[in-house]
Coordinates of C-alpha atoms in Angstrom, one line a residue:
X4 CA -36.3 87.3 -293.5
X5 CA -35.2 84.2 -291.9
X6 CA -34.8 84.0 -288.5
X7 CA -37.1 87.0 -287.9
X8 CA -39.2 87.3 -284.8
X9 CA -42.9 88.3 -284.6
X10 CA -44.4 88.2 -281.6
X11 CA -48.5 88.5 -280.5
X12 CA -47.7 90.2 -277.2
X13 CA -49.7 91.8 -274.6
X14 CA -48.0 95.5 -273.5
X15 CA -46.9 94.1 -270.3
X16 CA -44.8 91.6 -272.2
X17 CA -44.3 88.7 -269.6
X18 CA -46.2 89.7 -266.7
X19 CA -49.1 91.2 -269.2
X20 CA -52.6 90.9 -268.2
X21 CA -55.0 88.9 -270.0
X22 CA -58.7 88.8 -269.6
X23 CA -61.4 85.6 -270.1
X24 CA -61.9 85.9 -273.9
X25 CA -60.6 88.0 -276.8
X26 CA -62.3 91.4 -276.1
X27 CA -61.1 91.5 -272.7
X28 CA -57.6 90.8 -273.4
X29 CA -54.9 93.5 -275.1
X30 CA -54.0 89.9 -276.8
X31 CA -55.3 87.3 -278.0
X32 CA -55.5 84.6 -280.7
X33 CA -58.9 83.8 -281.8
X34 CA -60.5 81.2 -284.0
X35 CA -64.2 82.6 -283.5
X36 CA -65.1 78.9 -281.3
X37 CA -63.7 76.9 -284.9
X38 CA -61.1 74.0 -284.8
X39 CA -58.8 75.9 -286.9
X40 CA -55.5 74.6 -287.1
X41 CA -51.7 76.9 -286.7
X42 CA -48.9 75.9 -288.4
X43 CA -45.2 77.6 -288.3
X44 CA -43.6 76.8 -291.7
X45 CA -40.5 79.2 -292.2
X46 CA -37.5 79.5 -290.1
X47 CA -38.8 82.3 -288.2
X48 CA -39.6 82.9 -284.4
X49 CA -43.5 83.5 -283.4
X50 CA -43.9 84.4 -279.9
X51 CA -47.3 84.3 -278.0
X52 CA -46.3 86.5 -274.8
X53 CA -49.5 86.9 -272.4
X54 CA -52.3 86.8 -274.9
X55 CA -55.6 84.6 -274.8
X56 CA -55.4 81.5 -276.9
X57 CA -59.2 80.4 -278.4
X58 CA -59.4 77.2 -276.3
X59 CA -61.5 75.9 -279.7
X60 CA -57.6 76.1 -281.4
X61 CA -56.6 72.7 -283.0
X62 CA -53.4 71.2 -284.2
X63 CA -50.4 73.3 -284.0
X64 CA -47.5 72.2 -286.2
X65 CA -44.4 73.6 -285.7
X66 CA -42.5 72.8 -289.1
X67 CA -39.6 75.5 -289.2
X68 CA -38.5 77.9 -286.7
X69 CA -39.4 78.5 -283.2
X70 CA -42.3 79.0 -281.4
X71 CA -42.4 80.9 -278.1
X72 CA -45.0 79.7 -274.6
X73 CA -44.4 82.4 -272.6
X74 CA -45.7 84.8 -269.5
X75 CA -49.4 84.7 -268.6
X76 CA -50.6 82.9 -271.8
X77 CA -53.8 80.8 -271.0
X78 CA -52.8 77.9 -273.6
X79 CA -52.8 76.7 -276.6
X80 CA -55.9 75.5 -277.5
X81 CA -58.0 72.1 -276.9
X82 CA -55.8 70.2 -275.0
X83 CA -57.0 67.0 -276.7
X84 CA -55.3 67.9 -279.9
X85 CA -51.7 68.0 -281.1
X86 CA -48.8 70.7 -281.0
X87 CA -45.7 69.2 -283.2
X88 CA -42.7 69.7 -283.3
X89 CA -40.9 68.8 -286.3
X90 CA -37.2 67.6 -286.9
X91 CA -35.2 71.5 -286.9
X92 CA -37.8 72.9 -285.3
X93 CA -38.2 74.7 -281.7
X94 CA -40.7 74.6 -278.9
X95 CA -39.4 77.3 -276.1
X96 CA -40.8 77.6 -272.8
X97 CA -40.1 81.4 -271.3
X98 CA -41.7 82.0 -267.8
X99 CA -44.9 81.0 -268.7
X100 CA -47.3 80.9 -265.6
X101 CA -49.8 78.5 -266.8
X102 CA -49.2 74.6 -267.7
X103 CA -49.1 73.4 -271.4
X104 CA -52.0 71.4 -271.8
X105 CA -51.6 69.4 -275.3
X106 CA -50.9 65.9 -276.8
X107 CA -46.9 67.4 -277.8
X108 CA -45.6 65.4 -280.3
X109 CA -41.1 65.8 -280.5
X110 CA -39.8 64.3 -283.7
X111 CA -36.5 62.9 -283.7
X112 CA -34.1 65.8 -284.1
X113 CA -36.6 68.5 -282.5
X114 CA -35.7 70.5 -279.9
X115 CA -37.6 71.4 -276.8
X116 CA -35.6 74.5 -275.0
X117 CA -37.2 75.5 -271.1
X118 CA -35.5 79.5 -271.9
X119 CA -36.1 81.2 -268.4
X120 CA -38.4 80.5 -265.1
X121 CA -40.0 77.1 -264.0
X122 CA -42.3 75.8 -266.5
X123 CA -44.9 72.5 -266.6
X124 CA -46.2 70.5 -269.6
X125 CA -49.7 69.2 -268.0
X126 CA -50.1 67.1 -271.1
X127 CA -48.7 63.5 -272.5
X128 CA -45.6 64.3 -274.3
X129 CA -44.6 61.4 -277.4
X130 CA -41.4 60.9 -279.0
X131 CA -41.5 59.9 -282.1
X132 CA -39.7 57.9 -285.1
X133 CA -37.3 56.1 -282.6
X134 CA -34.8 58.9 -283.0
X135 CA -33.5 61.8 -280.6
X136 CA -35.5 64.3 -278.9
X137 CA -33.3 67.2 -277.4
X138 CA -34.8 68.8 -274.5
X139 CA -32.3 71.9 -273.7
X140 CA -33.2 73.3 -270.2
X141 CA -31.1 76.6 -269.6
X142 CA -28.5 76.7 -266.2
X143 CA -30.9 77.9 -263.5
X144 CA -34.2 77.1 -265.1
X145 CA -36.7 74.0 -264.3
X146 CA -38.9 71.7 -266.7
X147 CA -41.8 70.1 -264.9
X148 CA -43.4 67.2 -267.6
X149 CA -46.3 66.3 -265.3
X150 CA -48.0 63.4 -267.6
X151 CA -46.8 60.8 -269.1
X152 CA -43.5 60.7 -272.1
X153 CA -44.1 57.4 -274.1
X154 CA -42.9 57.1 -277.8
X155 CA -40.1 55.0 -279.8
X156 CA -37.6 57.9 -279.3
X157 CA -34.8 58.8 -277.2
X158 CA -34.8 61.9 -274.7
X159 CA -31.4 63.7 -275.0
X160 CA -30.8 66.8 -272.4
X161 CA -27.7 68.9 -273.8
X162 CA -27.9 72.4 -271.0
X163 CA -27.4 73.0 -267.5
X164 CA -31.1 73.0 -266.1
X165 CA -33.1 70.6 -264.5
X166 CA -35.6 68.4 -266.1
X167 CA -38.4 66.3 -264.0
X168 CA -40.4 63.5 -265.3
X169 CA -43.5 62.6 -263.3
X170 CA -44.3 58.8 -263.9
X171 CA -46.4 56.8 -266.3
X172 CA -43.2 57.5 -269.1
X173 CA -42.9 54.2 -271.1
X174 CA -40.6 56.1 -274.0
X175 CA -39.0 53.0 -275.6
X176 CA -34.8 54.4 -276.4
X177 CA -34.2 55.6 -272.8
X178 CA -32.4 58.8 -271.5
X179 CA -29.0 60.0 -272.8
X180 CA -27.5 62.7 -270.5
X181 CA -24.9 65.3 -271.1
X182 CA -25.5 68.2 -268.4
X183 CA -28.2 69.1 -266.4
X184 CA -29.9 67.4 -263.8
X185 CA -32.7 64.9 -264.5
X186 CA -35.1 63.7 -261.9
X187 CA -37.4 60.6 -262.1
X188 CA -40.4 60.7 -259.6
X189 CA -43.2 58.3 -259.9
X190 CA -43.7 54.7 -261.6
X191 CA -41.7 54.3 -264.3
X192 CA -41.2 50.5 -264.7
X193 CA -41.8 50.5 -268.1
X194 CA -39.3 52.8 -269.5
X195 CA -36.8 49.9 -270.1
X196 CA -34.4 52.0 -272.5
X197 CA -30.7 52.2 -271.3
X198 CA -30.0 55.5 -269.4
X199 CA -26.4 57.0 -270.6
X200 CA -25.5 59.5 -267.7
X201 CA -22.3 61.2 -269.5
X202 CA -22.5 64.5 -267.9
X203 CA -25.0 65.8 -265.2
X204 CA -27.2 64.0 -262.0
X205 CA -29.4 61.2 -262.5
X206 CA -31.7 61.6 -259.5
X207 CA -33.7 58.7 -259.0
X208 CA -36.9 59.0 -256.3
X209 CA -39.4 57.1 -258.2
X210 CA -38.8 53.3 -260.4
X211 CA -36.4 53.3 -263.4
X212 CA -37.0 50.4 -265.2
X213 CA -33.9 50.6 -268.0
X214 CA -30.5 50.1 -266.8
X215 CA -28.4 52.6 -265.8
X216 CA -24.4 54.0 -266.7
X217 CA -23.2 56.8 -264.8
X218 CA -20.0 58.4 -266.3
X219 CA -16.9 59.3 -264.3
X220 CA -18.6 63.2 -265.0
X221 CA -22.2 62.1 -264.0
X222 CA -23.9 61.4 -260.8
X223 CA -26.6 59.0 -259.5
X224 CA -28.6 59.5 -256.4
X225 CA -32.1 59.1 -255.1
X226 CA -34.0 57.6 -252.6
X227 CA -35.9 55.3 -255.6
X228 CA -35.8 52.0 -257.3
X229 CA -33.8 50.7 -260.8
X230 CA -34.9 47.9 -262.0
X231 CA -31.9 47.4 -264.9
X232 CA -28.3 46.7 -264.1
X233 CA -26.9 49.7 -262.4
X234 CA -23.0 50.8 -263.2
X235 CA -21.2 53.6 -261.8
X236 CA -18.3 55.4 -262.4
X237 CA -18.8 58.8 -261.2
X238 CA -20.0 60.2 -257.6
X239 CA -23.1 57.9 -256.4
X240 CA -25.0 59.1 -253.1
X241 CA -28.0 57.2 -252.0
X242 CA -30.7 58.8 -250.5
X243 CA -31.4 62.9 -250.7
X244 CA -29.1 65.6 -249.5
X245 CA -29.3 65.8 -245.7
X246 CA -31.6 63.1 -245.3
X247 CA -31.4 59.7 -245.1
X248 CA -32.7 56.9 -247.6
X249 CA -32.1 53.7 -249.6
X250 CA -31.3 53.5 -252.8
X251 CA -32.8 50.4 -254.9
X252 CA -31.1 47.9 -257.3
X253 CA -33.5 45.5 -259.1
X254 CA -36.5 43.4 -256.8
X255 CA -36.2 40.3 -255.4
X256 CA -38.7 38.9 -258.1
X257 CA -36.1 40.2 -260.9
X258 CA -32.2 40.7 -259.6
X259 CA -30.5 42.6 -261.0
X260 CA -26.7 44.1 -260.8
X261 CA -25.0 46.8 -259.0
X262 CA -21.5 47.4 -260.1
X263 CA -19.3 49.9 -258.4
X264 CA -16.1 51.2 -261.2
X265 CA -12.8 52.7 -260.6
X266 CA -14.2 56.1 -260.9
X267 CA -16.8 55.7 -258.4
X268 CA -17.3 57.5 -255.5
X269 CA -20.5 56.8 -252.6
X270 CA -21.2 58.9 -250.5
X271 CA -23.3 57.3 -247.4
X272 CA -24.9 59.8 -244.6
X273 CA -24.9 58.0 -241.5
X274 CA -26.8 58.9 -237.9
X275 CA -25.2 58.6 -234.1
X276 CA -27.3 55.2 -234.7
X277 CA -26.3 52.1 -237.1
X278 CA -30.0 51.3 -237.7
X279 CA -29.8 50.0 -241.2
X280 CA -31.3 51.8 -243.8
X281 CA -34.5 53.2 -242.8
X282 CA -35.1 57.1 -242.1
X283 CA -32.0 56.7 -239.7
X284 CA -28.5 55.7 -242.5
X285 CA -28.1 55.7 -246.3
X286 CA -28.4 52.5 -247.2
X287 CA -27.5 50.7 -250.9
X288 CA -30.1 47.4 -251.7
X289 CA -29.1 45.2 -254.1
X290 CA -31.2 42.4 -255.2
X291 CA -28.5 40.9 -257.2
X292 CA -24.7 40.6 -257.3
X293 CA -22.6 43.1 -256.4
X294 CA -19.7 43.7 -258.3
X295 CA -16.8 46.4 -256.5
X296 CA -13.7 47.3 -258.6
X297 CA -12.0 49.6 -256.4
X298 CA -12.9 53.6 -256.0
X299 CA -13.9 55.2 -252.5
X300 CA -16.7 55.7 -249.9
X301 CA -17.2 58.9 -248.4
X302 CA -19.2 59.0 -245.2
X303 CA -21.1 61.7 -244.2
X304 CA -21.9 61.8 -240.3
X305 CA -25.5 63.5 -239.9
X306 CA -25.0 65.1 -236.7
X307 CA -21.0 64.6 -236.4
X308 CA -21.2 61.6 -234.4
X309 CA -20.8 58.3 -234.9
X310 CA -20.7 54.4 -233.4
X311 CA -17.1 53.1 -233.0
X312 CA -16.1 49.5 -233.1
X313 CA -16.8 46.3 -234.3
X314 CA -19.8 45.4 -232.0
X315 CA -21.0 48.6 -233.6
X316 CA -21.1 48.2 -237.6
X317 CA -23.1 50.4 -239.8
X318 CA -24.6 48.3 -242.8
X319 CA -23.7 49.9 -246.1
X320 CA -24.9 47.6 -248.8
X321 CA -26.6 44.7 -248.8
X322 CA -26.9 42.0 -251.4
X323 CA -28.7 38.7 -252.4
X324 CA -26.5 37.5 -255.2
X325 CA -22.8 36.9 -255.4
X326 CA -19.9 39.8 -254.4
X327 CA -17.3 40.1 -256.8
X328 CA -14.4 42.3 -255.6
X329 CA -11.6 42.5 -257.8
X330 CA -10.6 45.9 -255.8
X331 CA -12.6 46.9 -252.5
X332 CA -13.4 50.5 -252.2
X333 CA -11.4 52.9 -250.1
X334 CA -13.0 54.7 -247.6
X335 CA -11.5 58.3 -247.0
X336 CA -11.4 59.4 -243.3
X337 CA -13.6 62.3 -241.6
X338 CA -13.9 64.3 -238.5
X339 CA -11.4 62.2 -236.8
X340 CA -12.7 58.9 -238.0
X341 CA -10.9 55.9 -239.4
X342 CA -13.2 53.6 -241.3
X343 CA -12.4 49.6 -242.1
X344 CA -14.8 47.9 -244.6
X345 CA -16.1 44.6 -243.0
X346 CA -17.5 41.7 -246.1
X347 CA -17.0 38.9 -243.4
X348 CA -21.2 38.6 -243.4
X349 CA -22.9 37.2 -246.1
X350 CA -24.9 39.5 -248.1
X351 CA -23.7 42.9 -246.6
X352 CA -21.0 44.8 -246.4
X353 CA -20.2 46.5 -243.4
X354 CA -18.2 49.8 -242.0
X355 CA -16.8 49.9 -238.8
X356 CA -15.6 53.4 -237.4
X357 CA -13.0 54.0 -235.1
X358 CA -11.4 57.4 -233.2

């Protein structure tokens, strides 16, 4: 019927062992050595849960339904060929202890769903027909795509989880974020699509090269580099929890903007020192204007102590193209301090603490 499951399953389910070929395993999937290919083509669930998986195994097409990855399964086959995922159709991660090695191939409208436990995709992932990918990560669970995304398509995350993209992605429509966290490690100057940031954190370690909008129910942070206009209207915190870092907007070979909205709110950690930037105080780079149309800075003191006066500023942001400042920010008070914002210098703006 549709919707049924049917599952090739070792007795211990996902913590099953399997062997080093067929007859040593109480599951397994075997093509006798041949480049036979597996496809899924009715709306019906086929779970492979701790079995040995013929490395010989070809193409996989996913045309209806869902198919399950899951516990101590040793793959899916020669890693130089294709698992697809067609538009309607499911890929599921579920605790599965080794990597996905395989060219994975999300058509627009397919979904890609990490179920349970922290999962990796060792293989290049491609998103096709310049449509929508969904990649659904549950609340609590991690997806870990360790090569490269390219492709025409869009990558949509709809769930609570948090999804990791490695470097080397040059997927051409950009990110569209509506919960979850996403994190961006690595080189990723070629993924120039615009990054929509509705709902959920955009954390940014590596080089985005698209530009960026962060929703009044998003979040940006990250101790990395954006090379596209950067606009925030939702909580923005430079660097990584507890530790100092600066955040990058643009290079000086190619400026680009950073524009602070109503809505935003930065949150700077700052040391007993007022080094700037550095390992020592969160520090905002912008190689480009800087636009600020009101909303609030929240400083974080690292170990509760902080300079006071003017002699003593702490840089905050700094700039190489014009400030525009229809509103300037207000900075909220903390652990006795009073903050005043300082744009008397060229090119930076400054915070000077008193109490």
């Amino acid at each position: 019927a549709s919707g049924g499951r049917w599952d090739l399953r070792s007795p211990g389910g996902d913590t099953g062992v399997v062997g080093t070929n067929a007859a040593t395993s109480t599951a397994a999937l075997s093509t006798g050595g041949q480049p036979y290919n597996l496809a899924l083509e009715a709306p019906h669930v086929l779970g492979i849960v701790s079995a040995w998986v013929d490395p010989q195994l070809a193409n996989i097409d996913v045309m209806a339904g869902t198919l399950y990855y899951e516990g101590n399964t040793t793959g899916l086959g020669n890693p130089t060929n294709t698992l697809t995922v067609e538009s309607g159709a499911t890929l599921e991660f579920w605790n599965a202890a080794n990597p996905l090695d395989k060219v994975i191939v999300v058509n627009s409208a397919a979904t890609v769903v990490n179920g349970s436990g922290s999962n990796n995709i060792s293989g290049p992932v491609i998103l096709t027909n310049a449509g929508t990918s969904i990649f659904n990560i549950a609340s609590g669970t991690t997806l870990n795509l360790l090569g490269p995304v390219s492709g025409p398509g869009l990558l949509q995350t709809l769930t609570a989880g948090t999804l990791i993209l490695n470097g080397g992605n040059s997927f051409s429509r950009g990110i569209q974020g509506y919960n979850g966290t996403i994190i961006v490690n690595g080189d990723n100057s070629v993924m120039t699509g615009y990054n929509d940031i509705e709902n959920g954190a955009f954390v940014v370690n590596g080089i985005v090269g698209g530009a960026t909008f962060i929703a009044s129910s998003g979040s940006l942070s990250g101790s990395g580099t954006n090379l596209g206009a950067v606009e925030v209207n939702g909580p923005f915190a430079p660097g990584r929890t507890g530790t100092a870092g600066t955040f990058n907007v643009g290079t000086p070979a190619a400026a680009n903007s950073l524009t602070l909205d109503g809505g935003a709110n930065v949150t700077f950690g700052l040391g007993p020192i007022n080094t700037s930037g550095g390992s020592v105080n969160d520090l905002i780079v912008v190689n480009g204007d800087l636009n600020l149309n009101g909303g609030s800075f929240t400083i974080n003191p690292f170990d509760g102590v902080l300079q006071v006066g003017v002699l003593s500023p702490y840089t905050l942001i700094t700039y190489s193209g014009s400030l525009n400042v229809p509103s300037l920010p207000w900075v909220n008070s903390v652990n006795g301090y009073n903050f005043t914002l300082d744009t008397s210098v060229p090119g930076k703006i400054n915070l000077v603490a008193s109490g």
